[in-house]
């Protein structure tokens, strides 16, 4: 029985590829710049080349893998297409599973990056002992992967789970999608940097903000407390609809640590429907930041 899968995470900046075994261990890994290849066809060539080389490191071939799992922004499980990815606009909408199946000669599965994070969390992370939870990926934007009764919710068109586009202020910041006050304009890395600029008149990197917060700099603590309040508003809306056992935070912003989850939990309990107050946990993903996305992609297969 085949015990390995190829897990691929297509990001706006980098693409990560791993050979993952059935126990959730990454046995070989590599990454390259997504924007290095000038078009999607050349990108596909690069993915295949890197994947073959990783398998060769383990004395394996394509014939030895169960399949290929791919997580990508706006990846659609139903159509097999990446639909106008916001940070890869030069691609437009591309069919991924068709060309990849031709190249790899095995089954290929595509899904939204937040969805694969939820699958990985359910198989190997904090979701293992839960049947209802939401993974919230806090990075350049915000994504949500929703698990209900042990099933991933994809919706009628395969694009469910866009929790970053819940509005928390209808007169608020303009989102890249055109909407107003969307959660990802406040709780993402870019949203936090905007809050620093608005409240303190400073342009700081997320690394500077994070280091200041962890050092208990008063200004950075204030900014992160405001951010947690924004997130609690958005999560309270999701909670009213889904009643999850937990929200599991992943992505770059989650590296703010346990004290940040305490702030988010306090905000959630402040805004949530009273019946749910105190019942919904806010937890940090324990899957490595570097491996989380490729593990989730591999979970589409294993």
PDB file of C-alpha atoms in Angstrom:
ATOM      1  CA  UNK A   1       0.000   0.000   0.000  1.00  0.00           C
ATOM      2  CA  UNK A   2       1.344   3.425  -0.947  1.00  0.00           C
ATOM      3  CA  UNK A   3       2.345   5.404   2.150  1.00  0.00           C
ATOM      4  CA  UNK A   4       3.432   8.771   0.729  1.00  0.00           C
ATOM      5  CA  UNK A   5       1.861  11.863  -0.802  1.00  0.00           C
ATOM      6  CA  UNK A   6       3.221  15.003  -2.396  1.00  0.00           C
ATOM      7  CA  UNK A   7       1.949  18.089  -0.564  1.00  0.00           C
ATOM      8  CA  UNK A   8       2.185  21.412  -2.395  1.00  0.00           C
ATOM      9  CA  UNK A   9       1.462  24.855  -0.954  1.00  0.00           C
ATOM     10  CA  UNK A  10       1.191  27.583  -3.602  1.00  0.00           C
ATOM     11  CA  UNK A  11       1.647  30.969  -1.967  1.00  0.00           C
ATOM     12  CA  UNK A  12       1.756  34.437  -3.455  1.00  0.00           C
ATOM     13  CA  UNK A  13       5.465  34.640  -2.597  1.00  0.00           C
ATOM     14  CA  UNK A  14       6.794  31.085  -2.305  1.00  0.00           C
ATOM     15  CA  UNK A  15       5.705  27.593  -3.297  1.00  0.00           C
ATOM     16  CA  UNK A  16       6.555  24.810  -0.844  1.00  0.00           C
ATOM     17  CA  UNK A  17       6.688  21.131  -1.771  1.00  0.00           C
ATOM     18  CA  UNK A  18       7.050  18.174   0.577  1.00  0.00           C
ATOM     19  CA  UNK A  19       6.985  14.397   0.546  1.00  0.00           C
ATOM     20  CA  UNK A  20       4.761  13.412   3.478  1.00  0.00           C
ATOM     21  CA  UNK A  21       4.214   9.953   4.925  1.00  0.00           C
ATOM     22  CA  UNK A  22       0.981   8.548   6.339  1.00  0.00           C
ATOM     23  CA  UNK A  23       2.004   9.510   9.893  1.00  0.00           C
ATOM     24  CA  UNK A  24       2.177  13.183   8.936  1.00  0.00           C
ATOM     25  CA  UNK A  25       5.970  13.384   8.876  1.00  0.00           C
ATOM     26  CA  UNK A  26       7.648  15.569   6.262  1.00  0.00           C
ATOM     27  CA  UNK A  27      10.441  13.387   4.857  1.00  0.00           C
ATOM     28  CA  UNK A  28      11.733  15.781   2.178  1.00  0.00           C
ATOM     29  CA  UNK A  29      11.077  19.482   1.569  1.00  0.00           C
ATOM     30  CA  UNK A  30      11.972  22.306  -0.796  1.00  0.00           C
ATOM     31  CA  UNK A  31      10.638  25.717  -1.793  1.00  0.00           C
ATOM     32  CA  UNK A  32      11.024  28.198  -4.635  1.00  0.00           C
ATOM     33  CA  UNK A  33       9.727  31.629  -5.632  1.00  0.00           C
ATOM     34  CA  UNK A  34       6.218  31.333  -7.082  1.00  0.00           C
ATOM     35  CA  UNK A  35       6.828  34.336  -9.313  1.00  0.00           C
ATOM     36  CA  UNK A  36      10.168  33.015 -10.602  1.00  0.00           C
ATOM     37  CA  UNK A  37       8.593  31.119 -13.540  1.00  0.00           C
ATOM     38  CA  UNK A  38       7.078  33.667 -15.935  1.00  0.00           C
ATOM     39  CA  UNK A  39       3.794  31.823 -16.555  1.00  0.00           C
ATOM     40  CA  UNK A  40       1.701  28.975 -15.176  1.00  0.00           C
ATOM     41  CA  UNK A  41       3.029  26.419 -17.664  1.00  0.00           C
ATOM     42  CA  UNK A  42       6.628  27.088 -16.620  1.00  0.00           C
ATOM     43  CA  UNK A  43       5.511  27.090 -12.989  1.00  0.00           C
ATOM     44  CA  UNK A  44       4.015  23.609 -13.496  1.00  0.00           C
ATOM     45  CA  UNK A  45       7.300  22.425 -15.013  1.00  0.00           C
ATOM     46  CA  UNK A  46       9.159  23.692 -11.943  1.00  0.00           C
ATOM     47  CA  UNK A  47       6.752  21.963  -9.542  1.00  0.00           C
ATOM     48  CA  UNK A  48       7.204  18.651 -11.348  1.00  0.00           C
ATOM     49  CA  UNK A  49      10.993  18.983 -11.418  1.00  0.00           C
ATOM     50  CA  UNK A  50      11.257  19.795  -7.698  1.00  0.00           C
ATOM     51  CA  UNK A  51       8.829  17.003  -6.782  1.00  0.00           C
ATOM     52  CA  UNK A  52      10.810  14.406  -8.762  1.00  0.00           C
ATOM     53  CA  UNK A  53      14.053  15.523  -7.116  1.00  0.00           C
ATOM     54  CA  UNK A  54      12.542  15.253  -3.632  1.00  0.00           C
ATOM     55  CA  UNK A  55      11.280  11.750  -4.362  1.00  0.00           C
ATOM     56  CA  UNK A  56      14.714  10.786  -5.674  1.00  0.00           C
ATOM     57  CA  UNK A  57      16.254  11.877  -2.356  1.00  0.00           C
ATOM     58  CA  UNK A  58      14.134   9.158  -0.726  1.00  0.00           C
ATOM     59  CA  UNK A  59      14.761   6.595  -3.471  1.00  0.00           C
ATOM     60  CA  UNK A  60      11.126   6.905  -4.510  1.00  0.00           C
ATOM     61  CA  UNK A  61       9.386   7.650  -7.797  1.00  0.00           C
ATOM     62  CA  UNK A  62       5.985   8.994  -8.821  1.00  0.00           C
ATOM     63  CA  UNK A  63       4.723   5.400  -8.917  1.00  0.00           C
ATOM     64  CA  UNK A  64       5.324   5.200  -5.142  1.00  0.00           C
ATOM     65  CA  UNK A  65       3.000   8.063  -4.142  1.00  0.00           C
ATOM     66  CA  UNK A  66      -0.706   7.818  -3.450  1.00  0.00           C
ATOM     67  CA  UNK A  67      -1.388  11.194  -5.042  1.00  0.00           C
ATOM     68  CA  UNK A  68      -0.685  14.920  -5.080  1.00  0.00           C
ATOM     69  CA  UNK A  69      -2.477  17.434  -2.851  1.00  0.00           C
ATOM     70  CA  UNK A  70      -2.333  21.156  -3.581  1.00  0.00           C
ATOM     71  CA  UNK A  71      -3.396  24.097  -1.437  1.00  0.00           C
ATOM     72  CA  UNK A  72      -3.692  27.490  -3.117  1.00  0.00           C
ATOM     73  CA  UNK A  73      -5.432  30.831  -2.597  1.00  0.00           C
ATOM     74  CA  UNK A  74      -8.841  30.585  -4.304  1.00  0.00           C
ATOM     75  CA  UNK A  75      -8.226  26.918  -5.090  1.00  0.00           C
ATOM     76  CA  UNK A  76     -11.550  25.249  -5.937  1.00  0.00           C
ATOM     77  CA  UNK A  77     -11.912  21.566  -5.038  1.00  0.00           C
ATOM     78  CA  UNK A  78     -14.968  21.122  -7.257  1.00  0.00           C
ATOM     79  CA  UNK A  79     -13.644  22.671 -10.483  1.00  0.00           C
ATOM     80  CA  UNK A  80      -9.953  21.899  -9.985  1.00  0.00           C
ATOM     81  CA  UNK A  81      -9.159  25.511 -10.865  1.00  0.00           C
ATOM     82  CA  UNK A  82      -7.358  28.351  -9.119  1.00  0.00           C
ATOM     83  CA  UNK A  83      -9.776  31.246  -9.552  1.00  0.00           C
ATOM     84  CA  UNK A  84      -8.112  34.659 -10.022  1.00  0.00           C
ATOM     85  CA  UNK A  85      -5.637  34.351  -7.115  1.00  0.00           C
ATOM     86  CA  UNK A  86      -5.255  37.851  -5.607  1.00  0.00           C
ATOM     87  CA  UNK A  87      -1.461  37.758  -5.288  1.00  0.00           C
ATOM     88  CA  UNK A  88      -0.901  36.008  -8.630  1.00  0.00           C
ATOM     89  CA  UNK A  89      -3.103  38.119 -10.871  1.00  0.00           C
ATOM     90  CA  UNK A  90      -0.912  37.417 -13.901  1.00  0.00           C
ATOM     91  CA  UNK A  91      -2.260  33.843 -13.914  1.00  0.00           C
ATOM     92  CA  UNK A  92      -5.936  34.739 -14.050  1.00  0.00           C
ATOM     93  CA  UNK A  93      -8.064  31.602 -13.632  1.00  0.00           C
ATOM     94  CA  UNK A  94      -6.095  28.431 -14.393  1.00  0.00           C
ATOM     95  CA  UNK A  95      -6.973  24.748 -14.554  1.00  0.00           C
ATOM     96  CA  UNK A  96      -4.555  23.032 -12.184  1.00  0.00           C
ATOM     97  CA  UNK A  97      -5.706  19.455 -11.724  1.00  0.00           C
ATOM     98  CA  UNK A  98      -5.887  18.653 -15.454  1.00  0.00           C
ATOM     99  CA  UNK A  99      -2.312  19.631 -16.375  1.00  0.00           C
ATOM    100  CA  UNK A 100      -0.919  18.300 -13.090  1.00  0.00           C
ATOM    101  CA  UNK A 101      -2.558  14.882 -13.609  1.00  0.00           C
ATOM    102  CA  UNK A 102      -0.956  14.722 -17.056  1.00  0.00           C
ATOM    103  CA  UNK A 103       2.471  15.579 -15.685  1.00  0.00           C
ATOM    104  CA  UNK A 104       2.387  13.422 -12.559  1.00  0.00           C
ATOM    105  CA  UNK A 105       0.365  10.494 -13.887  1.00  0.00           C
ATOM    106  CA  UNK A 106      -1.469  10.130 -10.579  1.00  0.00           C
ATOM    107  CA  UNK A 107      -4.471  11.583  -8.747  1.00  0.00           C
ATOM    108  CA  UNK A 108      -4.286  15.324  -8.030  1.00  0.00           C
ATOM    109  CA  UNK A 109      -6.499  17.198  -5.563  1.00  0.00           C
ATOM    110  CA  UNK A 110      -6.770  20.974  -5.184  1.00  0.00           C
ATOM    111  CA  UNK A 111      -8.370  23.033  -2.434  1.00  0.00           C
ATOM    112  CA  UNK A 112      -8.299  26.452  -0.832  1.00  0.00           C
ATOM    113  CA  UNK A 113      -5.257  27.030   1.377  1.00  0.00           C
ATOM    114  CA  UNK A 114      -7.353  27.564   4.521  1.00  0.00           C
ATOM    115  CA  UNK A 115      -9.343  24.403   3.801  1.00  0.00           C
ATOM    116  CA  UNK A 116      -6.218  22.284   3.579  1.00  0.00           C
ATOM    117  CA  UNK A 117      -4.989  23.843   6.823  1.00  0.00           C
ATOM    118  CA  UNK A 118      -8.212  22.643   8.465  1.00  0.00           C
ATOM    119  CA  UNK A 119      -7.780  19.143   7.030  1.00  0.00           C
ATOM    120  CA  UNK A 120      -4.213  18.966   8.314  1.00  0.00           C
ATOM    121  CA  UNK A 121      -5.287  20.224  11.727  1.00  0.00           C
ATOM    122  CA  UNK A 122      -8.023  17.605  11.885  1.00  0.00           C
ATOM    123  CA  UNK A 123      -5.697  14.773  10.923  1.00  0.00           C
ATOM    124  CA  UNK A 124      -2.507  15.672  12.777  1.00  0.00           C
ATOM    125  CA  UNK A 125      -3.111  18.763  14.938  1.00  0.00           C
ATOM    126  CA  UNK A 126      -5.396  20.413  17.487  1.00  0.00           C
ATOM    127  CA  UNK A 127      -8.507  19.245  15.630  1.00  0.00           C
ATOM    128  CA  UNK A 128      -7.821  15.523  16.112  1.00  0.00           C
ATOM    129  CA  UNK A 129     -10.129  15.319  19.128  1.00  0.00           C
ATOM    130  CA  UNK A 130     -12.784  17.730  17.811  1.00  0.00           C
ATOM    131  CA  UNK A 131     -15.608  17.245  15.329  1.00  0.00           C
ATOM    132  CA  UNK A 132     -16.558  20.929  14.954  1.00  0.00           C
ATOM    133  CA  UNK A 133     -13.868  23.594  14.629  1.00  0.00           C
ATOM    134  CA  UNK A 134     -12.665  26.487  12.489  1.00  0.00           C
ATOM    135  CA  UNK A 135      -9.046  27.043  11.496  1.00  0.00           C
ATOM    136  CA  UNK A 136      -8.344  30.755  11.056  1.00  0.00           C
ATOM    137  CA  UNK A 137      -5.235  31.481   8.988  1.00  0.00           C
ATOM    138  CA  UNK A 138      -3.888  34.906   9.880  1.00  0.00           C
ATOM    139  CA  UNK A 139      -1.321  35.906   7.284  1.00  0.00           C
ATOM    140  CA  UNK A 140      -1.234  38.425   4.438  1.00  0.00           C
ATOM    141  CA  UNK A 141      -5.020  38.008   4.456  1.00  0.00           C
ATOM    142  CA  UNK A 142      -7.393  35.899   6.555  1.00  0.00           C
ATOM    143  CA  UNK A 143      -8.798  32.542   5.546  1.00  0.00           C
ATOM    144  CA  UNK A 144     -11.058  30.123   7.388  1.00  0.00           C
ATOM    145  CA  UNK A 145     -11.366  26.368   7.033  1.00  0.00           C
ATOM    146  CA  UNK A 146     -14.619  25.107   8.546  1.00  0.00           C
ATOM    147  CA  UNK A 147     -15.103  21.568   9.869  1.00  0.00           C
ATOM    148  CA  UNK A 148     -18.666  20.578  10.847  1.00  0.00           C
ATOM    149  CA  UNK A 149     -19.376  17.090  12.176  1.00  0.00           C
ATOM    150  CA  UNK A 150     -15.929  15.960  10.964  1.00  0.00           C
ATOM    151  CA  UNK A 151     -16.632  17.188   7.414  1.00  0.00           C
ATOM    152  CA  UNK A 152     -14.985  20.083   5.598  1.00  0.00           C
ATOM    153  CA  UNK A 153     -17.561  22.645   4.464  1.00  0.00           C
ATOM    154  CA  UNK A 154     -16.924  23.629   0.839  1.00  0.00           C
ATOM    155  CA  UNK A 155     -20.318  25.091  -0.080  1.00  0.00           C
ATOM    156  CA  UNK A 156     -22.272  24.899  -3.306  1.00  0.00           C
ATOM    157  CA  UNK A 157     -19.545  26.386  -5.508  1.00  0.00           C
ATOM    158  CA  UNK A 158     -16.527  25.051  -3.610  1.00  0.00           C
ATOM    159  CA  UNK A 159     -15.570  28.468  -2.251  1.00  0.00           C
ATOM    160  CA  UNK A 160     -17.143  28.466   1.236  1.00  0.00           C
ATOM    161  CA  UNK A 161     -15.136  29.642   4.226  1.00  0.00           C
ATOM    162  CA  UNK A 162     -14.223  33.196   3.246  1.00  0.00           C
ATOM    163  CA  UNK A 163     -14.315  34.343   6.866  1.00  0.00           C
ATOM    164  CA  UNK A 164     -11.820  37.103   6.160  1.00  0.00           C
ATOM    165  CA  UNK A 165     -14.567  38.867   4.209  1.00  0.00           C
ATOM    166  CA  UNK A 166     -17.043  39.147   7.060  1.00  0.00           C
ATOM    167  CA  UNK A 167     -17.613  42.869   7.584  1.00  0.00           C
ATOM    168  CA  UNK A 168     -17.035  44.161  11.101  1.00  0.00           C
ATOM    169  CA  UNK A 169     -17.496  47.832  10.121  1.00  0.00           C
ATOM    170  CA  UNK A 170     -19.667  48.841   7.161  1.00  0.00           C
ATOM    171  CA  UNK A 171     -17.972  52.259   7.069  1.00  0.00           C
ATOM    172  CA  UNK A 172     -14.525  50.763   7.608  1.00  0.00           C
ATOM    173  CA  UNK A 173     -11.384  50.163   5.600  1.00  0.00           C
ATOM    174  CA  UNK A 174     -11.685  49.302   1.920  1.00  0.00           C
ATOM    175  CA  UNK A 175     -10.803  45.657   1.254  1.00  0.00           C
ATOM    176  CA  UNK A 176      -8.853  44.522  -1.804  1.00  0.00           C
ATOM    177  CA  UNK A 177     -12.037  42.785  -2.980  1.00  0.00           C
ATOM    178  CA  UNK A 178     -13.885  46.126  -2.933  1.00  0.00           C
ATOM    179  CA  UNK A 179     -15.934  45.589   0.231  1.00  0.00           C
ATOM    180  CA  UNK A 180     -15.823  47.733   3.346  1.00  0.00           C
ATOM    181  CA  UNK A 181     -14.657  46.811   6.825  1.00  0.00           C
ATOM    182  CA  UNK A 182     -13.757  43.209   6.089  1.00  0.00           C
ATOM    183  CA  UNK A 183     -12.077  41.309   8.903  1.00  0.00           C
ATOM    184  CA  UNK A 184      -8.847  40.708   6.994  1.00  0.00           C
ATOM    185  CA  UNK A 185      -8.304  44.459   6.773  1.00  0.00           C
ATOM    186  CA  UNK A 186      -7.932  44.459  10.570  1.00  0.00           C
ATOM    187  CA  UNK A 187      -6.703  41.061  11.766  1.00  0.00           C
ATOM    188  CA  UNK A 188      -4.132  40.174   9.090  1.00  0.00           C
ATOM    189  CA  UNK A 189      -0.468  41.176   8.975  1.00  0.00           C
ATOM    190  CA  UNK A 190      -1.307  44.088   6.668  1.00  0.00           C
ATOM    191  CA  UNK A 191      -4.288  45.033   8.823  1.00  0.00           C
ATOM    192  CA  UNK A 192      -2.107  45.246  11.927  1.00  0.00           C
ATOM    193  CA  UNK A 193       0.423  47.427  10.095  1.00  0.00           C
ATOM    194  CA  UNK A 194      -2.437  49.715   9.036  1.00  0.00           C
ATOM    195  CA  UNK A 195      -3.627  49.963  12.654  1.00  0.00           C
ATOM    196  CA  UNK A 196      -0.114  50.995  13.725  1.00  0.00           C
ATOM    197  CA  UNK A 197      -0.080  53.677  11.031  1.00  0.00           C
ATOM    198  CA  UNK A 198      -3.554  54.973  11.946  1.00  0.00           C
ATOM    199  CA  UNK A 199      -3.052  55.012  15.717  1.00  0.00           C
ATOM    200  CA  UNK A 200       0.650  55.825  16.011  1.00  0.00           C
ATOM    201  CA  UNK A 201       1.583  57.426  12.689  1.00  0.00           C
ATOM    202  CA  UNK A 202       4.385  54.884  12.191  1.00  0.00           C
ATOM    203  CA  UNK A 203       5.246  52.478   9.398  1.00  0.00           C
ATOM    204  CA  UNK A 204       6.584  49.328  11.039  1.00  0.00           C
ATOM    205  CA  UNK A 205       7.225  45.799   9.822  1.00  0.00           C
ATOM    206  CA  UNK A 206       5.254  42.969  11.391  1.00  0.00           C
ATOM    207  CA  UNK A 207       8.516  41.688  12.875  1.00  0.00           C
ATOM    208  CA  UNK A 208       9.020  45.024  14.664  1.00  0.00           C
ATOM    209  CA  UNK A 209       5.417  45.003  15.893  1.00  0.00           C
ATOM    210  CA  UNK A 210       5.672  41.407  17.110  1.00  0.00           C
ATOM    211  CA  UNK A 211       8.971  41.976  18.895  1.00  0.00           C
ATOM    212  CA  UNK A 212       7.578  45.106  20.551  1.00  0.00           C
ATOM    213  CA  UNK A 213       4.466  43.261  21.703  1.00  0.00           C
ATOM    214  CA  UNK A 214       6.487  40.388  23.165  1.00  0.00           C
ATOM    215  CA  UNK A 215       8.742  42.910  24.943  1.00  0.00           C
ATOM    216  CA  UNK A 216       5.590  44.502  26.405  1.00  0.00           C
ATOM    217  CA  UNK A 217       6.089  47.830  24.641  1.00  0.00           C
ATOM    218  CA  UNK A 218       2.991  49.807  25.648  1.00  0.00           C
ATOM    219  CA  UNK A 219       2.183  51.047  22.145  1.00  0.00           C
ATOM    220  CA  UNK A 220       2.497  47.602  20.561  1.00  0.00           C
ATOM    221  CA  UNK A 221       0.456  45.991  23.345  1.00  0.00           C
ATOM    222  CA  UNK A 222      -2.268  48.555  22.633  1.00  0.00           C
ATOM    223  CA  UNK A 223      -2.209  47.782  18.900  1.00  0.00           C
ATOM    224  CA  UNK A 224      -2.384  44.020  19.406  1.00  0.00           C
ATOM    225  CA  UNK A 225      -5.175  44.420  21.969  1.00  0.00           C
ATOM    226  CA  UNK A 226      -7.133  46.442  19.388  1.00  0.00           C
ATOM    227  CA  UNK A 227      -6.414  43.728  16.791  1.00  0.00           C
ATOM    228  CA  UNK A 228      -7.674  40.996  19.125  1.00  0.00           C
ATOM    229  CA  UNK A 229     -10.845  43.013  19.660  1.00  0.00           C
ATOM    230  CA  UNK A 230     -11.414  43.200  15.903  1.00  0.00           C
ATOM    231  CA  UNK A 231     -10.867  39.452  15.570  1.00  0.00           C
ATOM    232  CA  UNK A 232     -13.284  38.720  18.400  1.00  0.00           C
ATOM    233  CA  UNK A 233     -15.991  40.626  16.538  1.00  0.00           C
ATOM    234  CA  UNK A 234     -15.492  38.558  13.395  1.00  0.00           C
ATOM    235  CA  UNK A 235     -15.235  35.253  15.232  1.00  0.00           C
ATOM    236  CA  UNK A 236     -18.410  36.016  17.185  1.00  0.00           C
ATOM    237  CA  UNK A 237     -20.327  36.189  13.891  1.00  0.00           C
ATOM    238  CA  UNK A 238     -18.885  32.851  12.786  1.00  0.00           C
ATOM    239  CA  UNK A 239     -19.679  31.368  16.205  1.00  0.00           C
ATOM    240  CA  UNK A 240     -23.331  32.382  15.983  1.00  0.00           C
ATOM    241  CA  UNK A 241     -23.671  30.439  12.724  1.00  0.00           C
ATOM    242  CA  UNK A 242     -21.469  27.425  13.452  1.00  0.00           C
ATOM    243  CA  UNK A 243     -21.191  26.925  17.230  1.00  0.00           C
ATOM    244  CA  UNK A 244     -17.718  25.367  16.904  1.00  0.00           C
ATOM    245  CA  UNK A 245     -15.851  23.724  19.750  1.00  0.00           C
ATOM    246  CA  UNK A 246     -12.826  25.863  18.961  1.00  0.00           C
ATOM    247  CA  UNK A 247     -11.222  28.438  16.735  1.00  0.00           C
ATOM    248  CA  UNK A 248      -7.663  27.322  15.955  1.00  0.00           C
ATOM    249  CA  UNK A 249      -5.354  30.185  14.989  1.00  0.00           C
ATOM    250  CA  UNK A 250      -2.595  29.587  12.427  1.00  0.00           C
ATOM    251  CA  UNK A 251      -0.391  31.718  10.185  1.00  0.00           C
ATOM    252  CA  UNK A 252       2.054  34.517  10.835  1.00  0.00           C
ATOM    253  CA  UNK A 253      -0.071  36.563  13.243  1.00  0.00           C
ATOM    254  CA  UNK A 254      -0.556  33.518  15.477  1.00  0.00           C
ATOM    255  CA  UNK A 255       3.177  33.658  16.278  1.00  0.00           C
ATOM    256  CA  UNK A 256       2.263  36.455  18.702  1.00  0.00           C
ATOM    257  CA  UNK A 257       1.710  33.543  21.052  1.00  0.00           C
ATOM    258  CA  UNK A 258      -0.542  32.335  23.817  1.00  0.00           C
ATOM    259  CA  UNK A 259      -1.114  35.772  25.341  1.00  0.00           C
ATOM    260  CA  UNK A 260      -2.624  36.848  22.022  1.00  0.00           C
ATOM    261  CA  UNK A 261      -5.110  33.965  22.059  1.00  0.00           C
ATOM    262  CA  UNK A 262      -6.169  35.037  25.561  1.00  0.00           C
ATOM    263  CA  UNK A 263      -6.959  38.517  24.219  1.00  0.00           C
ATOM    264  CA  UNK A 264      -8.899  37.073  21.269  1.00  0.00           C
ATOM    265  CA  UNK A 265     -10.847  34.767  23.591  1.00  0.00           C
ATOM    266  CA  UNK A 266     -11.765  37.702  25.845  1.00  0.00           C
ATOM    267  CA  UNK A 267     -13.009  39.641  22.831  1.00  0.00           C
ATOM    268  CA  UNK A 268     -14.947  36.657  21.479  1.00  0.00           C
ATOM    269  CA  UNK A 269     -16.729  36.234  24.801  1.00  0.00           C
ATOM    270  CA  UNK A 270     -17.510  39.964  24.864  1.00  0.00           C
ATOM    271  CA  UNK A 271     -19.269  39.939  21.483  1.00  0.00           C
ATOM    272  CA  UNK A 272     -20.603  36.401  21.073  1.00  0.00           C
ATOM    273  CA  UNK A 273     -24.259  35.366  21.387  1.00  0.00           C
ATOM    274  CA  UNK A 274     -24.693  34.964  25.187  1.00  0.00           C
ATOM    275  CA  UNK A 275     -25.638  31.285  24.946  1.00  0.00           C
ATOM    276  CA  UNK A 276     -22.143  30.530  23.604  1.00  0.00           C
ATOM    277  CA  UNK A 277     -20.182  32.705  26.032  1.00  0.00           C
ATOM    278  CA  UNK A 278     -17.349  30.747  27.618  1.00  0.00           C
ATOM    279  CA  UNK A 279     -18.032  27.585  25.603  1.00  0.00           C
ATOM    280  CA  UNK A 280     -15.815  28.140  22.559  1.00  0.00           C
ATOM    281  CA  UNK A 281     -12.051  27.727  22.888  1.00  0.00           C
ATOM    282  CA  UNK A 282      -9.449  29.823  21.083  1.00  0.00           C
ATOM    283  CA  UNK A 283      -6.274  27.802  20.536  1.00  0.00           C
ATOM    284  CA  UNK A 284      -2.958  28.056  18.721  1.00  0.00           C
ATOM    285  CA  UNK A 285      -2.086  25.558  16.038  1.00  0.00           C
ATOM    286  CA  UNK A 286       0.837  23.396  17.102  1.00  0.00           C
ATOM    287  CA  UNK A 287       1.728  22.378  13.554  1.00  0.00           C
ATOM    288  CA  UNK A 288       4.981  24.025  12.487  1.00  0.00           C
ATOM    289  CA  UNK A 289       4.482  27.257  10.540  1.00  0.00           C
ATOM    290  CA  UNK A 290       6.811  25.967   7.834  1.00  0.00           C
ATOM    291  CA  UNK A 291       5.085  22.597   7.492  1.00  0.00           C
ATOM    292  CA  UNK A 292       1.420  23.357   8.172  1.00  0.00           C
ATOM    293  CA  UNK A 293       0.346  24.136   4.618  1.00  0.00           C
ATOM    294  CA  UNK A 294       2.133  21.204   2.949  1.00  0.00           C
ATOM    295  CA  UNK A 295       0.849  18.801   5.609  1.00  0.00           C
ATOM    296  CA  UNK A 296      -2.673  20.057   4.990  1.00  0.00           C
ATOM    297  CA  UNK A 297      -2.247  19.623   1.244  1.00  0.00           C
ATOM    298  CA  UNK A 298      -1.013  16.069   1.775  1.00  0.00           C
ATOM    299  CA  UNK A 299      -4.083  15.414   3.954  1.00  0.00           C
ATOM    300  CA  UNK A 300      -6.189  15.766   0.791  1.00  0.00           C
ATOM    301  CA  UNK A 301      -4.599  12.495  -0.296  1.00  0.00           C
ATOM    302  CA  UNK A 302      -3.650  10.492   2.796  1.00  0.00           C
TER     303      UNK A 302
END
